[in-house]
Amino acid sequence: MASPFTHLPVLLDECLALLTPQPGDTVVDGTVGGGGHAAEILERTAPDGRLVGLDLDPQAIAAAGRRLSDFGDRVQLVRGSFRGLRGILDELGIEAVDGILLDLGVSSPQLDDPARGFRFAEETAEETSLDMRMGPEVGDTAAVLLQEASIEELTRWFREYADLPGAHRLARAIVATRERAALETSADLLAVIREAGVGRGRRHNPATLVFQAIRIAVNDELGALREGLEAAIECLRPGGRLAVIAYHSAEDRIVKHTLRDAVRGCVCPPRTPVCICGGQVRLRLLTRRPVRAGEDEIRRNPRARSARLRAAQRVANAA
Ligand SMILES: C[S@@+](CC[C@H](N)C(=O)[O-])C[C@H]1O[C@@H](n2cnc3c(N)ncnc32)[C@H](O)[C@@H]1O
């Protein structure tokens, strides 16, 4: 029997305080997961508010369907990426929404299921294939990427997505190993990481960082985030609110810079005499600094430790 989908929503009260869902609102949960945030949003938008919940993962959509079944036709669940939010809302006949939540990354059930290959567990590493896709439409598995990526690409992933000391050394070791035999299981990858001796002295186990970097590359998480944020800003009605929870610094940087550019409007280089970019002010910031979880929440849910929540409000387009 499949294990129940249990994922504690992170920074729940803080998200609700920033999104301020009201009765009758239409809200998008772009990463619905197990429906934890979504259920609370639906409580506050009762009796007739709507929630559109997206997720790439069919198991998450099934779990959210079970969790949110009491809300009936106020909920529409769609399997797809938030990077395609505009098209998804067009298909549902929704022009603009009152709130959008993106709670990025992977859920606890995804991480904990060894068959998904997101995390290494020494005991099951031999049988865990290097998959790491959030959903079937994502494209190539981790095993395929590790077979095909160049040394330069691998190095960039380990540096940019995980800040891994020895990134280039590990990339070279992967390429040398795969010339003898393809890396197919978590155990194969763990053996290369160990032999390359990378990331010593870091707070995190180097294997955790390497698995994180490969997961981000497999799912093009940063590309999806850039496109998803732009789509989200465009889909908000004036006054609508966007809240985003990031779990690592590369993600948070993209959120911070995208929101900041939309707040500034013009993104011309400094000292450009006249604006040539045509950028318009589209957002007002609701959080000057990222909101972090308190000690109590971190004790109950260690995943919350790295969470950083930022939010902004859509302003009307200039005439
Ligand atoms: C941290 S979990 C969300 C948990 C959810 N807030 C809850 O309370 O249960 C992140 C979810 O986002 C999904 N996801 C990641 N990238 C996505 C994308 N580009 N589009 C849609 N869903 C995505 C993952 O499959 C995962 O289920």
mmCIF file of C-alpha atoms and ligand atoms in Angstrom:
data_model
loop_
_atom_site.group_PDB
_atom_site.id
_atom_site.type_symbol
_atom_site.label_atom_id
_atom_site.label_comp_id
_atom_site.label_asym_id
_atom_site.label_seq_id
_atom_site.Cartn_x
_atom_site.Cartn_y
_atom_site.Cartn_z
ATOM 1 C CA MET A 1 0.000 0.000 0.000
ATOM 2 C CA ALA A 2 1.287 3.501 -0.809
ATOM 3 C CA SER A 3 2.404 5.400 2.281
ATOM 4 C CA PRO A 4 0.212 8.370 3.276
ATOM 5 C CA PHE A 5 1.408 11.707 1.899
ATOM 6 C CA THR A 6 2.455 13.641 4.986
ATOM 7 C CA HIS A 7 4.100 16.998 4.551
ATOM 8 C CA LEU A 8 3.933 19.724 7.203
ATOM 9 C CA PRO A 9 3.307 23.088 5.530
ATOM 10 C CA VAL A 10 6.180 25.491 6.201
ATOM 11 C CA LEU A 11 5.644 29.080 7.463
ATOM 12 C CA LEU A 12 1.887 28.552 7.199
ATOM 13 C CA ASP A 13 0.721 31.443 9.421
ATOM 14 C CA GLU A 14 3.272 33.788 7.886
ATOM 15 C CA CYS A 15 2.103 32.900 4.333
ATOM 16 C CA LEU A 16 -1.523 33.507 5.267
ATOM 17 C CA ALA A 17 -0.673 36.838 6.917
ATOM 18 C CA LEU A 18 1.036 37.992 3.712
ATOM 19 C CA LEU A 19 -1.404 36.552 1.173
ATOM 20 C CA THR A 20 -4.474 37.721 3.211
ATOM 21 C CA PRO A 21 -6.940 35.401 1.401
ATOM 22 C CA GLN A 22 -10.523 36.738 1.647
ATOM 23 C CA PRO A 23 -13.952 35.156 1.105
ATOM 24 C CA GLY A 24 -14.621 34.831 -2.620
ATOM 25 C CA ASP A 25 -10.961 35.152 -3.700
ATOM 26 C CA THR A 26 -9.401 33.079 -6.454
ATOM 27 C CA VAL A 27 -5.989 31.820 -5.359
ATOM 28 C CA VAL A 28 -3.353 29.725 -7.150
ATOM 29 C CA ASP A 29 -1.240 27.295 -5.176
ATOM 30 C CA GLY A 30 1.462 26.679 -7.787
ATOM 31 C CA THR A 31 3.075 23.864 -5.762
ATOM 32 C CA VAL A 32 0.092 22.219 -4.097
ATOM 33 C CA GLY A 33 1.996 19.140 -2.807
ATOM 34 C CA GLY A 34 -0.096 17.476 -0.104
ATOM 35 C CA GLY A 35 -2.473 20.457 0.066
ATOM 36 C CA GLY A 36 -1.424 21.748 3.507
ATOM 37 C CA HIS A 37 -1.238 25.438 2.574
ATOM 38 C CA ALA A 38 -4.131 25.001 0.142
ATOM 39 C CA ALA A 39 -6.525 23.693 2.821
ATOM 40 C CA GLU A 40 -5.996 26.779 4.990
ATOM 41 C CA ILE A 41 -6.373 29.117 2.021
ATOM 42 C CA LEU A 42 -9.672 27.392 1.166
ATOM 43 C CA GLU A 43 -10.902 27.817 4.756
ATOM 44 C CA ARG A 44 -10.315 31.551 4.497
ATOM 45 C CA THR A 45 -11.818 32.030 1.047
ATOM 46 C CA ALA A 46 -15.072 30.204 2.022
ATOM 47 C CA PRO A 47 -17.859 30.077 1.105
ATOM 48 C CA ASP A 48 -17.258 30.603 -2.599
ATOM 49 C CA GLY A 49 -13.537 31.282 -3.180
ATOM 50 C CA ARG A 50 -11.667 29.109 -5.695
ATOM 51 C CA LEU A 51 -8.283 27.465 -5.494
ATOM 52 C CA VAL A 52 -6.310 26.282 -8.513
ATOM 53 C CA GLY A 53 -3.646 23.825 -7.356
ATOM 54 C CA LEU A 54 -0.757 22.844 -9.635
ATOM 55 C CA ASP A 55 1.892 20.205 -9.217
ATOM 56 C CA LEU A 56 4.228 18.328 -11.536
ATOM 57 C CA ASP A 57 3.950 15.201 -9.440
ATOM 58 C CA PRO A 58 0.970 12.889 -10.053
ATOM 59 C CA GLN A 59 1.311 11.480 -6.518
ATOM 60 C CA ALA A 60 1.058 14.983 -5.064
ATOM 61 C CA ILE A 61 -2.019 15.769 -7.163
ATOM 62 C CA ALA A 62 -3.660 12.538 -5.936
ATOM 63 C CA ALA A 63 -2.774 13.353 -2.322
ATOM 64 C CA ALA A 64 -4.064 16.928 -2.629
ATOM 65 C CA GLY A 65 -7.274 15.575 -4.186
ATOM 66 C CA ARG A 66 -7.867 13.417 -1.115
ATOM 67 C CA ARG A 67 -6.919 16.130 1.358
ATOM 68 C CA LEU A 68 -9.059 18.828 -0.301
ATOM 69 C CA SER A 69 -12.088 16.682 -1.242
ATOM 70 C CA ASP A 70 -14.333 18.378 1.351
ATOM 71 C CA PHE A 71 -14.045 21.661 -0.533
ATOM 72 C CA GLY A 72 -15.799 20.160 -3.585
ATOM 73 C CA ASP A 73 -15.803 22.157 -6.801
ATOM 74 C CA ARG A 74 -14.076 25.128 -5.183
ATOM 75 C CA VAL A 75 -10.829 23.262 -5.960
ATOM 76 C CA GLN A 76 -9.330 22.605 -9.382
ATOM 77 C CA LEU A 77 -6.177 20.507 -9.485
ATOM 78 C CA VAL A 78 -3.987 20.519 -12.574
ATOM 79 C CA ARG A 79 -0.889 18.437 -13.213
ATOM 80 C CA GLY A 80 1.586 20.840 -14.759
ATOM 81 C CA SER A 81 4.365 23.318 -14.071
ATOM 82 C CA PHE A 82 3.841 26.765 -12.633
ATOM 83 C CA ARG A 83 6.105 27.994 -15.438
ATOM 84 C CA GLY A 84 3.047 27.522 -17.706
ATOM 85 C CA LEU A 85 0.668 29.324 -15.334
ATOM 86 C CA ARG A 86 -0.648 31.791 -17.941
ATOM 87 C CA GLY A 87 -1.716 29.003 -20.321
ATOM 88 C CA ILE A 88 -3.228 26.930 -17.512
ATOM 89 C CA LEU A 89 -5.352 29.853 -16.292
ATOM 90 C CA ASP A 90 -6.410 30.651 -19.883
ATOM 91 C CA GLU A 91 -7.667 27.078 -20.268
ATOM 92 C CA LEU A 92 -9.685 27.458 -17.064
ATOM 93 C CA GLY A 93 -11.095 30.781 -18.280
ATOM 94 C CA ILE A 94 -9.444 32.751 -15.457
ATOM 95 C CA GLU A 95 -7.984 36.111 -16.435
ATOM 96 C CA ALA A 96 -6.414 37.255 -13.154
ATOM 97 C CA VAL A 97 -6.170 35.972 -9.577
ATOM 98 C CA ASP A 98 -6.083 37.453 -6.082
ATOM 99 C CA GLY A 99 -3.179 35.454 -4.707
ATOM 100 C CA ILE A 100 -0.402 33.064 -5.750
ATOM 101 C CA LEU A 101 1.728 30.859 -3.527
ATOM 102 C CA LEU A 102 4.911 29.076 -4.633
ATOM 103 C CA ASP A 103 6.405 26.775 -1.985
ATOM 104 C CA LEU A 104 9.431 25.614 -3.952
ATOM 105 C CA GLY A 105 11.461 22.434 -4.083
ATOM 106 C CA VAL A 106 10.442 18.946 -3.093
ATOM 107 C CA SER A 107 8.020 17.656 -0.485
ATOM 108 C CA SER A 108 8.863 15.333 2.403
ATOM 109 C CA PRO A 109 7.143 12.298 0.778
ATOM 110 C CA GLN A 110 9.122 12.851 -2.440
ATOM 111 C CA LEU A 111 12.371 13.032 -0.483
ATOM 112 C CA ASP A 112 11.515 10.065 1.702
ATOM 113 C CA ASP A 113 10.490 7.655 -1.070
ATOM 114 C CA PRO A 114 13.722 5.848 -2.010
ATOM 115 C CA ALA A 115 12.277 4.875 -5.383
ATOM 116 C CA ARG A 116 12.313 8.547 -6.489
ATOM 117 C CA GLY A 117 16.090 8.775 -6.025
ATOM 118 C CA PHE A 118 16.006 12.372 -4.628
ATOM 119 C CA ARG A 119 17.947 11.484 -1.549
ATOM 120 C CA PHE A 120 20.486 8.794 -0.890
ATOM 121 C CA ALA A 121 19.909 6.273 1.852
ATOM 122 C CA GLU A 122 22.937 4.046 2.272
ATOM 123 C CA GLU A 123 20.765 0.976 3.007
ATOM 124 C CA THR A 124 18.795 1.204 -0.258
ATOM 125 C CA ALA A 125 21.375 2.915 -2.470
ATOM 126 C CA GLU A 126 22.064 -0.239 -4.499
ATOM 127 C CA GLU A 127 18.425 -0.513 -5.603
ATOM 128 C CA THR A 128 17.698 3.186 -6.043
ATOM 129 C CA SER A 129 17.864 4.235 -9.657
ATOM 130 C CA LEU A 130 19.022 7.785 -10.369
ATOM 131 C CA ASP A 131 15.677 9.243 -11.465
ATOM 132 C CA MET A 132 14.957 12.517 -9.542
ATOM 133 C CA ARG A 133 12.218 13.755 -11.917
ATOM 134 C CA MET A 134 9.336 15.505 -10.161
ATOM 135 C CA GLY A 135 6.926 14.227 -12.765
ATOM 136 C CA PRO A 136 6.923 12.086 -15.890
ATOM 137 C CA GLU A 137 6.899 15.068 -18.281
ATOM 138 C CA VAL A 138 10.092 16.549 -16.844
ATOM 139 C CA GLY A 139 12.359 14.897 -19.437
ATOM 140 C CA ASP A 140 15.655 13.159 -18.814
ATOM 141 C CA THR A 141 16.397 11.309 -15.588
ATOM 142 C CA ALA A 142 19.463 12.019 -13.467
ATOM 143 C CA ALA A 143 21.115 8.875 -14.872
ATOM 144 C CA VAL A 144 20.760 10.227 -18.431
ATOM 145 C CA LEU A 145 22.036 13.698 -17.491
ATOM 146 C CA LEU A 146 25.027 12.220 -15.666
ATOM 147 C CA GLN A 147 25.818 10.198 -18.781
ATOM 148 C CA GLU A 148 25.515 13.123 -21.204
ATOM 149 C CA ALA A 149 26.506 16.355 -19.439
ATOM 150 C CA SER A 150 29.914 17.879 -20.190
ATOM 151 C CA ILE A 151 32.537 18.457 -17.500
ATOM 152 C CA GLU A 152 31.748 22.204 -17.708
ATOM 153 C CA GLU A 153 28.020 21.676 -17.180
ATOM 154 C CA LEU A 154 28.542 19.312 -14.262
ATOM 155 C CA THR A 155 30.996 21.739 -12.662
ATOM 156 C CA ARG A 156 28.546 24.618 -13.021
ATOM 157 C CA TRP A 157 25.710 22.629 -11.417
ATOM 158 C CA PHE A 158 27.821 21.636 -8.426
ATOM 159 C CA ARG A 159 29.102 25.214 -7.986
ATOM 160 C CA GLU A 160 25.949 27.205 -8.638
ATOM 161 C CA TYR A 161 23.318 24.883 -7.222
ATOM 162 C CA ALA A 162 25.211 23.532 -4.217
ATOM 163 C CA ASP A 163 28.273 25.707 -3.643
ATOM 164 C CA LEU A 164 30.338 22.504 -3.555
ATOM 165 C CA PRO A 165 34.102 22.802 -2.938
ATOM 166 C CA GLY A 166 35.858 20.524 -5.440
ATOM 167 C CA ALA A 167 33.071 20.883 -8.035
ATOM 168 C CA HIS A 168 35.458 20.516 -10.987
ATOM 169 C CA ARG A 169 37.213 17.520 -9.431
ATOM 170 C CA LEU A 170 33.897 15.712 -8.966
ATOM 171 C CA ALA A 171 32.808 16.545 -12.531
ATOM 172 C CA ARG A 172 36.025 15.040 -13.888
ATOM 173 C CA ALA A 173 35.617 11.961 -11.693
ATOM 174 C CA ILE A 174 32.052 11.415 -12.980
ATOM 175 C CA VAL A 175 33.158 11.654 -16.598
ATOM 176 C CA ALA A 176 36.101 9.279 -16.001
ATOM 177 C CA THR A 177 33.835 6.766 -14.240
ATOM 178 C CA ARG A 178 31.073 6.796 -16.852
ATOM 179 C CA GLU A 179 33.601 5.984 -19.577
ATOM 180 C CA ARG A 180 34.011 2.616 -17.833
ATOM 181 C CA ALA A 181 30.354 2.052 -16.824
ATOM 182 C CA ALA A 182 27.216 4.197 -16.678
ATOM 183 C CA LEU A 183 26.138 5.546 -13.274
ATOM 184 C CA GLU A 184 22.745 3.990 -12.711
ATOM 185 C CA THR A 185 22.076 3.812 -8.977
ATOM 186 C CA SER A 186 22.549 6.059 -5.951
ATOM 187 C CA ALA A 187 25.299 3.654 -4.856
ATOM 188 C CA ASP A 188 27.217 4.319 -8.114
ATOM 189 C CA LEU A 189 27.071 8.067 -7.527
ATOM 190 C CA LEU A 190 27.959 7.787 -3.835
ATOM 191 C CA ALA A 191 31.057 5.750 -4.744
ATOM 192 C CA VAL A 192 32.305 8.489 -7.123
ATOM 193 C CA ILE A 193 31.645 11.231 -4.546
ATOM 194 C CA ARG A 194 33.589 9.289 -1.935
ATOM 195 C CA GLU A 195 36.509 8.567 -4.288
ATOM 196 C CA ALA A 196 36.714 12.197 -5.435
ATOM 197 C CA GLY A 197 36.896 13.283 -1.775
ATOM 198 C CA VAL A 198 34.963 16.528 -2.366
ATOM 199 C CA GLY A 199 33.269 18.910 0.065
ATOM 200 C CA ARG A 200 35.261 17.955 3.138
ATOM 201 C CA GLY A 201 34.763 20.218 6.131
ATOM 202 C CA ARG A 202 31.356 21.494 5.005
ATOM 203 C CA ARG A 203 28.407 21.634 7.407
ATOM 204 C CA HIS A 204 26.378 19.463 5.022
ATOM 205 C CA ASN A 205 27.333 16.000 3.878
ATOM 206 C CA PRO A 206 28.852 16.532 0.398
ATOM 207 C CA ALA A 207 26.575 13.805 -0.999
ATOM 208 C CA THR A 208 23.515 15.807 0.125
ATOM 209 C CA LEU A 209 24.825 18.819 -1.789
ATOM 210 C CA VAL A 210 25.608 16.763 -4.898
ATOM 211 C CA PHE A 211 22.153 15.130 -4.911
ATOM 212 C CA GLN A 212 20.549 18.564 -4.464
ATOM 213 C CA ALA A 213 22.502 20.024 -7.401
ATOM 214 C CA ILE A 214 21.587 17.142 -9.704
ATOM 215 C CA ARG A 215 17.900 17.317 -8.697
ATOM 216 C CA ILE A 216 17.842 21.046 -9.502
ATOM 217 C CA ALA A 217 19.413 20.384 -12.918
ATOM 218 C CA VAL A 218 17.121 17.436 -13.758
ATOM 219 C CA ASN A 219 13.991 19.493 -13.070
ATOM 220 C CA ASP A 220 15.410 22.779 -14.432
ATOM 221 C CA GLU A 221 14.186 24.255 -11.165
ATOM 222 C CA LEU A 222 15.830 27.642 -11.578
ATOM 223 C CA GLY A 223 14.630 28.083 -15.181
ATOM 224 C CA ALA A 224 11.109 27.140 -14.069
ATOM 225 C CA LEU A 225 11.333 29.605 -11.187
ATOM 226 C CA ARG A 226 12.384 32.529 -13.432
ATOM 227 C CA GLU A 227 9.560 31.848 -15.892
ATOM 228 C CA GLY A 228 7.083 31.040 -13.119
ATOM 229 C CA LEU A 229 7.721 34.306 -11.276
ATOM 230 C CA GLU A 230 7.204 36.337 -14.456
ATOM 231 C CA ALA A 231 4.000 34.416 -15.204
ATOM 232 C CA ALA A 232 2.791 34.880 -11.623
ATOM 233 C CA ILE A 233 3.330 38.656 -11.687
ATOM 234 C CA GLU A 234 1.401 38.883 -14.954
ATOM 235 C CA CYS A 235 -1.488 36.749 -13.664
ATOM 236 C CA LEU A 236 -2.141 38.806 -10.508
ATOM 237 C CA ARG A 237 -4.927 41.386 -10.575
ATOM 238 C CA PRO A 238 -3.947 44.832 -9.243
ATOM 239 C CA GLY A 239 -3.837 44.449 -5.451
ATOM 240 C CA GLY A 240 -3.243 40.670 -5.751
ATOM 241 C CA ARG A 241 -0.459 39.143 -3.675
ATOM 242 C CA LEU A 242 2.411 36.740 -4.400
ATOM 243 C CA ALA A 243 4.248 34.737 -1.721
ATOM 244 C CA VAL A 244 7.274 32.549 -2.464
ATOM 245 C CA ILE A 245 9.136 30.188 -0.123
ATOM 246 C CA ALA A 246 12.704 29.303 -1.214
ATOM 247 C CA TYR A 247 14.885 26.636 0.390
ATOM 248 C CA HIS A 248 18.366 27.414 -0.879
ATOM 249 C CA SER A 249 20.340 30.491 -1.756
ATOM 250 C CA ALA A 250 20.307 30.141 -5.567
ATOM 251 C CA GLU A 251 16.487 30.043 -5.471
ATOM 252 C CA ASP A 252 16.189 32.881 -2.994
ATOM 253 C CA ARG A 253 18.512 35.085 -5.081
ATOM 254 C CA ILE A 254 16.267 34.693 -8.114
ATOM 255 C CA VAL A 255 13.157 35.510 -6.064
ATOM 256 C CA LYS A 256 14.814 38.546 -4.479
ATOM 257 C CA HIS A 257 16.103 39.971 -7.766
ATOM 258 C CA THR A 258 12.923 39.312 -9.757
ATOM 259 C CA LEU A 259 10.752 40.980 -7.122
ATOM 260 C CA ARG A 260 13.199 43.876 -6.791
ATOM 261 C CA ASP A 261 13.261 44.472 -10.577
ATOM 262 C CA ALA A 262 9.453 44.433 -10.697
ATOM 263 C CA VAL A 263 9.370 46.948 -7.829
ATOM 264 C CA ARG A 264 11.870 49.255 -9.570
ATOM 265 C CA GLY A 265 10.294 48.981 -12.991
ATOM 266 C CA CYS A 266 13.187 50.452 -14.983
ATOM 267 C CA VAL A 267 16.176 48.094 -15.063
ATOM 268 C CA CYS A 268 18.434 50.241 -17.292
ATOM 269 C CA PRO A 269 22.108 50.353 -16.235
ATOM 270 C CA PRO A 270 22.919 53.158 -13.750
ATOM 271 C CA ARG A 271 23.531 56.572 -15.340
ATOM 272 C CA THR A 272 21.539 55.725 -18.496
ATOM 273 C CA PRO A 273 20.189 59.242 -19.247
ATOM 274 C CA VAL A 274 16.757 58.123 -20.515
ATOM 275 C CA CYS A 275 15.014 54.830 -19.831
ATOM 276 C CA ILE A 276 15.477 52.461 -22.743
ATOM 277 C CA CYS A 277 14.161 49.251 -21.151
ATOM 278 C CA GLY A 278 10.541 50.425 -20.934
ATOM 279 C CA GLY A 279 10.163 48.525 -17.650
ATOM 280 C CA GLN A 280 7.133 49.452 -15.537
ATOM 281 C CA VAL A 281 6.643 49.252 -11.799
ATOM 282 C CA ARG A 282 4.567 46.098 -11.329
ATOM 283 C CA LEU A 283 4.992 45.214 -7.650
ATOM 284 C CA ARG A 284 5.200 46.686 -4.170
ATOM 285 C CA LEU A 285 7.292 44.682 -1.678
ATOM 286 C CA LEU A 286 5.537 43.284 1.384
ATOM 287 C CA THR A 287 8.736 41.879 2.953
ATOM 288 C CA ARG A 288 11.939 43.940 3.123
ATOM 289 C CA ARG A 289 13.846 40.921 4.423
ATOM 290 C CA PRO A 290 12.960 37.258 4.007
ATOM 291 C CA VAL A 291 10.692 35.881 6.724
ATOM 292 C CA ARG A 292 12.328 32.914 8.522
ATOM 293 C CA ALA A 293 10.850 30.175 10.695
ATOM 294 C CA GLY A 294 11.062 30.523 14.468
ATOM 295 C CA GLU A 295 12.776 28.006 16.748
ATOM 296 C CA ASP A 296 9.448 26.322 17.638
ATOM 297 C CA GLU A 297 8.596 25.578 14.038
ATOM 298 C CA ILE A 298 12.136 24.370 13.298
ATOM 299 C CA ARG A 299 11.917 22.012 16.264
ATOM 300 C CA ARG A 300 8.620 20.567 14.968
ATOM 301 C CA ASN A 301 9.737 20.570 11.323
ATOM 302 C CA PRO A 302 13.493 20.697 10.584
ATOM 303 C CA ARG A 303 12.749 21.363 6.872
ATOM 304 C CA ALA A 304 11.672 24.868 7.913
ATOM 305 C CA ARG A 305 15.235 25.781 8.930
ATOM 306 C CA SER A 306 16.307 26.813 5.445
ATOM 307 C CA ALA A 307 12.982 28.380 4.374
ATOM 308 C CA ARG A 308 12.931 32.032 3.281
ATOM 309 C CA LEU A 309 9.582 33.634 2.498
ATOM 310 C CA ARG A 310 9.263 36.783 0.384
ATOM 311 C CA ALA A 311 6.060 38.457 -0.753
ATOM 312 C CA ALA A 312 4.887 41.334 -2.925
ATOM 313 C CA GLN A 313 1.669 42.971 -4.106
ATOM 314 C CA ARG A 314 0.724 43.746 -7.704
ATOM 315 C CA VAL A 315 0.214 47.373 -8.545
ATOM 316 C CA ALA A 316 -1.908 48.593 -11.465
ATOM 317 C CA ASN A 317 -0.127 49.102 -14.800
ATOM 318 C CA ALA A 318 0.687 52.714 -15.520
ATOM 319 C CA ALA A 319 -1.719 54.087 -18.151
HETATM 320 C C1 LIG B 1 7.518 21.968 -0.803
HETATM 321 S S1 LIG B 1 6.368 21.034 -1.713
HETATM 322 C C2 LIG B 1 4.849 21.904 -1.482
HETATM 323 C C3 LIG B 1 4.099 21.482 -0.254
HETATM 324 C C4 LIG B 1 2.755 22.140 -0.088
HETATM 325 N N1 LIG B 1 2.872 23.562 0.088
HETATM 326 C C5 LIG B 1 1.995 21.520 1.085
HETATM 327 O O1 LIG B 1 1.603 22.272 1.999
HETATM 328 O O2 LIG B 1 1.789 20.303 1.094
HETATM 329 C C6 LIG B 1 6.775 21.485 -3.354
HETATM 330 C C7 LIG B 1 5.906 20.830 -4.416
HETATM 331 O O3 LIG B 1 6.101 21.579 -5.615
HETATM 332 C C8 LIG B 1 6.118 20.701 -6.703
HETATM 333 N N2 LIG B 1 6.836 21.406 -7.769
HETATM 334 C C9 LIG B 1 8.152 21.694 -7.844
HETATM 335 N N3 LIG B 1 8.417 22.391 -8.959
HETATM 336 C C10 LIG B 1 7.223 22.589 -9.581
HETATM 337 C C11 LIG B 1 6.840 23.270 -10.772
HETATM 338 N N4 LIG B 1 7.731 23.881 -11.568
HETATM 339 N N5 LIG B 1 5.522 23.309 -11.087
HETATM 340 C C12 LIG B 1 4.598 22.677 -10.288
HETATM 341 N N6 LIG B 1 4.919 22.001 -9.169
HETATM 342 C C13 LIG B 1 6.212 21.963 -8.820
HETATM 343 C C14 LIG B 1 6.773 19.447 -6.172
HETATM 344 O O4 LIG B 1 6.399 18.329 -6.941
HETATM 345 C C15 LIG B 1 6.235 19.397 -4.741
HETATM 346 O O5 LIG B 1 5.078 18.606 -4.644
#
